Amino acid sequence: MLQDSLSHMSMTEEKQKKKKKRKKKLSNPSQDFLFHEKRTYHASGLMKIRRLCKFCDVQATSCTGKGWCKVDCEITSICPHADDVCVSIWRRKDDNITFDTVCHNPAQTLYGLVLDDYNNSKCEMKEIKGMGSDFFICSCSEDECNENILFNPNSHVVAVILVSLVPLLVMAVIVITSFYFYRVYRQRQAHSRRKKGAPLDCESRAIITDDEGSDSSSTHANNLNHNTELLPIELDVLVGKGRFAEVYKAKLKQGSSVSEEQGFETVAVKIFSYEEYASWKNEKDIFSDADLRHDNVLHFLTAEERKLQRQYWLITAFQPQGNLQEYLSHHVISWHDLWLLGWSLAQGVAHLHSDRTLCGRQKVAIAHRDIKSSNILVKSNLTCCLCDFGLALRLDSSLSVDELANSGQVGTARYMAPEVLESRINLENIESFKQADVYSMALVLWEIISRCSAIGEVKEYEPPFGNLRENPCVESMKDSVLRDRGRPEIPNSWINHTGIQMVCSSIEECWDHDPEARVTAQCVAERFDCMEYLDKLSERSDSEEKIPEEIFVVDEK
Ligand code: ADE
């Protein structure tokens, strides 16, 4: 740093002295060119080379005091003293801009300033305040180094850094923007595929899993809204009331991460009171397994604790068609609708029971334990999705003895398998829980057929065992299902239709008294796959049967 010094010599005095010295030197012009004359012998005996510097004293300049400037000085002088260094001074007073170029011994002050940068090889200007004008000075120790001057070396460094960083920044912005648009594009694709009802394949599952955590096989805690900030949700109407909770249609306000990422605006909110914590916790834990995701399982968004209201919430997709029981109560369906509903139900249950994901990865099998038409929602493409996992059980090695001991009799009595009704489920074998689900699924398939126009006359909707009172107790169900070995009636008229006949034989296998004799949900789903084709055959055979009649009519004419 150049500092004010002790010297009180006026600037003009000092300048005049320098001028005299310079004139002396220039009186012998050969000085500029004879190298040996640059040598000075010190008392120490060491030879020191005298410096060559630009030496024009004060000269007007067009240099504006920014960046690099070249002084407009034709004169290069050998400095008079061996210790002299080259100095340049830039000054601006009003419109008058000048450069001073001189030799100077840094041991002495110059205009009251100590030169502390004279060891530099380049002349880098520093501003000195309080000199009565804009004043910049630099010194350096290489021949003619005071010719090319750099102003604001720091700003130069900043400029260099900026110049080198700008391409990197531009690249980063391009990469981030492209990545962002790619993600938006993939999400839109996945969303529109889901909207169209296209199956959630291995790849699109991976996208969803990706969004929700990198470890797709594990419980993805992301779905518990850990943020202290709760989702901006406005409750609308009550759409369902269960044993443990109420379900509301609700509006997820735009701008929330969930509404943007997953495209949800209307959601369903299942509200549990604090007393029903266990039920909320169980359902949340079941839903939090990313591997549960399937087209035929209700799409879960997040779980929240609403401390203010002393409530627990589960936020899921909203299915405007409501549950299957309501749907069947208000609609008579075609064979195609029956096939879609039945096939998708079997697919959903098979996925739940499976220990493999669609991609073939290992997953934990889950038993629903409360399959019934009011726990199945109807999607807009008329496929089913399973909901209400409050009683569901993860069939993995982490099942505690307590959980097993308490798992003897759960569910809704009307839909309970015989072994569940008599609390004789084989707790040693996890397949028993799946077999009980398959029994309940058979009753739902029966309900679906009962409302299909292909069976002939369609009666008002009735639940299975509809002759019993509204919520039959376990004892009444035992009488019907165990003592009387009763099952819902399959009238003869139902089996006139080839497809329905096949569904009915599957139903009978699914509600077999012996759990071991029941077919799996996967097997039922595969049979449905074949039935779609069989129905076409049956349609063809129907029309083939009609052909002779038509020909006959034509012949009569
Ligand atoms: N009833 C229960 N859950 C529902 C949901 N997610 N959408 C519509 N109705 C429901």
GROMACS .gro file of C-alpha atoms in nm, residues 103-324:
model
  222
  103CYS     CA    1   1.244   0.688  -1.266
  104HIS     CA    2   1.238   0.698  -0.890
  105ASN     CA    3   1.424   0.550  -0.597
  106PRO     CA    4   1.162   0.367  -0.390
  107ALA     CA    5   1.362   0.434  -0.077
  108GLN     CA    6   1.243   0.789  -0.109
  109THR     CA    7   0.887   0.915  -0.116
  110LEU     CA    8   0.731   1.050  -0.430
  111TYR     CA    9   0.470   1.320  -0.386
  112GLY     CA   10   0.470   1.218  -0.024
  113LEU     CA   11   0.396   0.858  -0.109
  114VAL     CA   12   0.595   0.545  -0.037
  115LEU     CA   13   0.616   0.312  -0.336
  116ASP     CA   14   0.540  -0.029  -0.203
  117ASP     CA   15   0.464  -0.210  -0.529
  118TYR     CA   16   0.796  -0.147  -0.706
  119ASN     CA   17   0.889  -0.519  -0.697
  120ASN     CA   18   0.610  -0.591  -0.944
  121SER     CA   19   0.707  -0.676  -1.297
  122LYS     CA   20   0.402  -0.493  -1.431
  123CYS     CA   21   0.271  -0.148  -1.351
  124GLU     CA   22  -0.068  -0.194  -1.186
  125MET     CA   23  -0.236   0.132  -1.093
  126LYS     CA   24  -0.372   0.205  -0.748
  127GLU     CA   25  -0.587   0.501  -0.670
  128ILE     CA   26  -0.465   0.744  -0.406
  129LYS     CA   27  -0.729   0.962  -0.245
  130GLY     CA   28  -0.677   1.314  -0.116
  131MET     CA   29  -0.436   1.427  -0.384
  132GLY     CA   30  -0.662   1.708  -0.507
  133SER     CA   31  -0.746   1.524  -0.827
  134ASP     CA   32  -0.814   1.169  -0.949
  135PHE     CA   33  -0.471   1.023  -0.882
  136PHE     CA   34  -0.338   0.678  -0.974
  137ILE     CA   35   0.020   0.562  -0.931
  138CYS     CA   36   0.216   0.247  -0.998
  139SER     CA   37   0.579   0.139  -0.986
  140CYS     CA   38   0.762  -0.164  -1.119
  141SER     CA   39   1.106  -0.311  -1.166
  142GLU     CA   40   1.141  -0.427  -1.522
  143ASP     CA   41   1.273  -0.235  -1.818
  144GLU     CA   42   1.005  -0.007  -1.964
  145CYS     CA   43   0.747  -0.169  -1.741
  146ASN     CA   44   0.581   0.170  -1.686
  147GLU     CA   45   0.473   0.183  -2.049
  148ASN     CA   46   0.177  -0.054  -2.036
  149ILE     CA   47  -0.044   0.028  -1.744
  150LEU     CA   48  -0.324  -0.171  -1.590
  151PHE     CA   49  -0.600   0.010  -1.404
  152ASN     CA   50  -0.814  -0.165  -1.143
  153PRO     CA   51  -0.635  -0.498  -1.158
  154ASN     CA   52  -0.900  -0.644  -0.924
  155SER     CA   53  -1.180  -0.555  -1.158
  156HIS     CA   54  -0.973  -0.719  -1.426
  157VAL     CA   55  -0.952  -1.036  -1.220
  158VAL     CA   56  -1.327  -1.021  -1.164
  159ALA     CA   57  -1.374  -0.973  -1.537
  160VAL     CA   58  -1.148  -1.271  -1.611
  161ILE     CA   59  -1.335  -1.485  -1.360
  162LEU     CA   60  -1.666  -1.371  -1.502
  163VAL     CA   61  -1.557  -1.435  -1.857
  164SER     CA   62  -1.442  -1.784  -1.769
  165LEU     CA   63  -1.749  -1.854  -1.553
  166VAL     CA   64  -2.010  -1.727  -1.796
  167PRO     CA   65  -1.984  -2.025  -2.034
  168LEU     CA   66  -2.002  -2.260  -1.735
  169LEU     CA   67  -2.305  -2.078  -1.598
  170VAL     CA   68  -2.474  -2.079  -1.937
  171MET     CA   69  -2.406  -2.452  -1.968
  172ALA     CA   70  -2.544  -2.515  -1.618
  173VAL     CA   71  -2.858  -2.313  -1.694
  174ILE     CA   72  -2.908  -2.505  -2.020
  175VAL     CA   73  -2.860  -2.842  -1.847
  176ILE     CA   74  -3.092  -2.754  -1.556
  177THR     CA   75  -3.358  -2.610  -1.786
  178SER     CA   76  -3.343  -2.912  -2.018
  179PHE     CA   77  -3.364  -3.146  -1.721
  180TYR     CA   78  -3.660  -2.951  -1.582
  181PHE     CA   79  -3.847  -2.961  -1.912
  182TYR     CA   80  -3.765  -3.329  -1.953
  183ARG     CA   81  -3.912  -3.402  -1.610
  184VAL     CA   82  -4.223  -3.195  -1.683
  185TYR     CA   83  -4.259  -3.376  -2.017
  186ARG     CA   84  -4.227  -3.721  -1.853
  187GLN     CA   85  -4.471  -3.627  -1.577
  188ARG     CA   86  -4.724  -3.496  -1.831
  189GLN     CA   87  -4.687  -3.816  -2.031
  190ALA     CA   88  -4.733  -4.033  -1.724
  191HIS     CA   89  -5.025  -3.818  -1.612
  192SER     CA   90  -5.201  -3.832  -1.947
  193ARG     CA   91  -5.143  -4.206  -1.966
  194ARG     CA   92  -5.299  -4.242  -1.623
  195LYS     CA   93  -5.584  -4.016  -1.727
  196LYS     CA   94  -5.648  -4.227  -2.036
  197GLY     CA   95  -5.652  -4.531  -1.811
  198ALA     CA   96  -5.348  -4.687  -1.973
  199PRO     CA   97  -5.189  -4.942  -1.746
  200LEU     CA   98  -4.924  -4.821  -1.508
  201ASP     CA   99  -4.638  -5.018  -1.654
  202CYS     CA  100  -4.299  -5.096  -1.513
  203GLU     CA  101  -4.150  -4.777  -1.656
  204SER     CA  102  -4.414  -4.534  -1.539
  205ARG     CA  103  -4.399  -4.693  -1.198
  206ALA     CA  104  -4.033  -4.618  -1.197
  207ILE     CA  105  -4.107  -4.252  -1.269
  208ILE     CA  106  -4.344  -4.226  -0.979
  209THR     CA  107  -4.104  -4.407  -0.755
  210ASP     CA  108  -3.833  -4.175  -0.873
  211ASP     CA  109  -4.038  -3.878  -0.770
  212GLU     CA  110  -4.090  -4.012  -0.430
  213GLY     CA  111  -3.756  -4.135  -0.323
  214SER     CA  112  -3.463  -4.317  -0.471
  215ASP     CA  113  -3.505  -4.644  -0.288
  216SER     CA  114  -3.808  -4.776  -0.463
  217SER     CA  115  -3.816  -5.105  -0.283
  218SER     CA  116  -3.830  -4.949   0.057
  219THR     CA  117  -4.094  -4.766   0.246
  220HIS     CA  118  -4.088  -4.420   0.098
  221ALA     CA  119  -4.123  -4.187   0.388
  222ASN     CA  120  -4.164  -3.896   0.147
  223ASN     CA  121  -4.532  -3.970   0.146
  224LEU     CA  122  -4.562  -3.866   0.503
  225ASN     CA  123  -4.576  -3.491   0.485
  226HIS     CA  124  -4.291  -3.414   0.722
  227ASN     CA  125  -4.312  -3.045   0.642
  228THR     CA  126  -4.439  -2.830   0.919
  229GLU     CA  127  -4.626  -2.660   0.636
  230LEU     CA  128  -4.940  -2.859   0.564
  231LEU     CA  129  -5.083  -2.896   0.216
  232PRO     CA  130  -5.315  -2.610   0.120
  233ILE     CA  131  -5.640  -2.809   0.118
  234GLU     CA  132  -5.996  -2.683   0.128
  235LEU     CA  133  -6.248  -2.948   0.234
  236ASP     CA  134  -6.561  -2.972   0.023
  237VAL     CA  135  -6.837  -3.229   0.078
  238LEU     CA  136  -6.850  -3.548   0.281
  239VAL     CA  137  -6.843  -3.844   0.041
  240GLY     CA  138  -6.802  -4.137   0.273
  241LYS     CA  139  -6.825  -4.243   0.633
  242GLY     CA  140  -6.651  -4.552   0.765
  243ARG     CA  141  -6.592  -4.720   1.098
  244PHE     CA  142  -6.283  -4.514   1.176
  245ALA     CA  143  -6.290  -4.213   0.950
  246GLU     CA  144  -6.482  -3.979   0.724
  247VAL     CA  145  -6.389  -3.910   0.363
  248TYR     CA  146  -6.420  -3.564   0.208
  249LYS     CA  147  -6.390  -3.442  -0.144
  250ALA     CA  148  -6.139  -3.157  -0.124
  251LYS     CA  149  -5.958  -2.898  -0.329
  252LEU     CA  150  -5.580  -2.900  -0.336
  253LYS     CA  151  -5.491  -2.541  -0.409
  254GLN     CA  152  -5.277  -2.476  -0.713
  255GLY     CA  153  -4.914  -2.391  -0.655
  256SER     CA  154  -4.858  -2.668  -0.404
  257SER     CA  155  -4.582  -2.909  -0.497
  258VAL     CA  156  -4.821  -3.206  -0.502
  259SER     CA  157  -5.075  -3.035  -0.728
  260GLU     CA  158  -4.804  -2.932  -0.972
  261GLU     CA  159  -4.599  -3.250  -0.976
  262GLN     CA  160  -4.880  -3.498  -0.979
  263GLY     CA  161  -5.147  -3.292  -1.149
  264PHE     CA  162  -5.404  -3.323  -0.872
  265GLU     CA  163  -5.651  -3.050  -0.802
  266THR     CA  164  -5.937  -3.245  -0.652
  267VAL     CA  165  -5.833  -3.493  -0.386
  268ALA     CA  166  -5.997  -3.713  -0.128
  269VAL     CA  167  -5.915  -3.652   0.238
  270LYS     CA  168  -5.977  -3.931   0.484
  271ILE     CA  169  -6.002  -3.779   0.831
  272PHE     CA  170  -5.935  -3.977   1.147
  273SER     CA  171  -5.986  -3.841   1.497
  274TYR     CA  172  -5.690  -3.866   1.737
  275GLU     CA  173  -5.861  -4.170   1.895
  276GLU     CA  174  -5.832  -4.359   1.566
  277TYR     CA  175  -5.456  -4.312   1.545
  278ALA     CA  176  -5.390  -4.686   1.509
  279SER     CA  177  -5.613  -4.714   1.206
  280TRP     CA  178  -5.458  -4.404   1.040
  281LYS     CA  179  -5.107  -4.529   1.120
  282ASN     CA  180  -5.175  -4.873   0.974
  283GLU     CA  181  -5.323  -4.733   0.653
  284LYS     CA  182  -5.046  -4.476   0.620
  285ASP     CA  183  -4.779  -4.744   0.667
  286ILE     CA  184  -4.942  -4.969   0.409
  287PHE     CA  185  -4.978  -4.681   0.160
  288SER     CA  186  -4.622  -4.565   0.220
  289ASP     CA  187  -4.485  -4.871   0.048
  290ALA     CA  188  -4.404  -4.747  -0.302
  291ASP     CA  189  -4.448  -5.102  -0.430
  292LEU     CA  190  -4.819  -5.084  -0.352
  293ARG     CA  191  -4.864  -4.844  -0.642
  294HIS     CA  192  -5.086  -4.998  -0.905
  295ASP     CA  193  -5.361  -4.887  -1.139
  296ASN     CA  194  -5.607  -5.084  -0.934
  297VAL     CA  195  -5.502  -4.951  -0.596
  298LEU     CA  196  -5.612  -4.605  -0.485
  299HIS     CA  197  -5.339  -4.348  -0.556
  300PHE     CA  198  -5.201  -4.220  -0.227
  301LEU     CA  199  -5.057  -3.870  -0.203
  302THR     CA  200  -4.957  -3.802   0.155
  303ALA     CA  201  -5.040  -3.833   0.524
  304GLU     CA  202  -5.059  -3.546   0.767
  305GLU     CA  203  -5.110  -3.480   1.133
  306ARG     CA  204  -5.342  -3.178   1.173
  307LYS     CA  205  -5.257  -3.083   1.529
  308LEU     CA  206  -5.490  -2.784   1.546
  309GLN     CA  207  -5.795  -2.994   1.467
  310ARG     CA  208  -5.655  -3.298   1.657
  311GLN     CA  209  -5.694  -3.503   1.341
  312TYR     CA  210  -5.493  -3.733   1.120
  313TRP     CA  211  -5.538  -3.708   0.745
  314LEU     CA  212  -5.474  -3.935   0.450
  315ILE     CA  213  -5.477  -3.755   0.117
  316THR     CA  214  -5.547  -3.962  -0.193
  317ALA     CA  215  -5.675  -3.930  -0.547
  318PHE     CA  216  -6.044  -3.852  -0.569
  319GLN     CA  217  -6.261  -4.094  -0.767
  320PRO     CA  218  -6.578  -3.908  -0.866
  321GLN     CA  219  -6.773  -4.225  -0.948
  322GLY     CA  220  -6.761  -4.322  -0.581
  323ASN     CA  221  -6.751  -4.677  -0.450
  324LEU     CA  222  -6.856  -4.994  -0.631
   0.00000   0.00000   0.00000
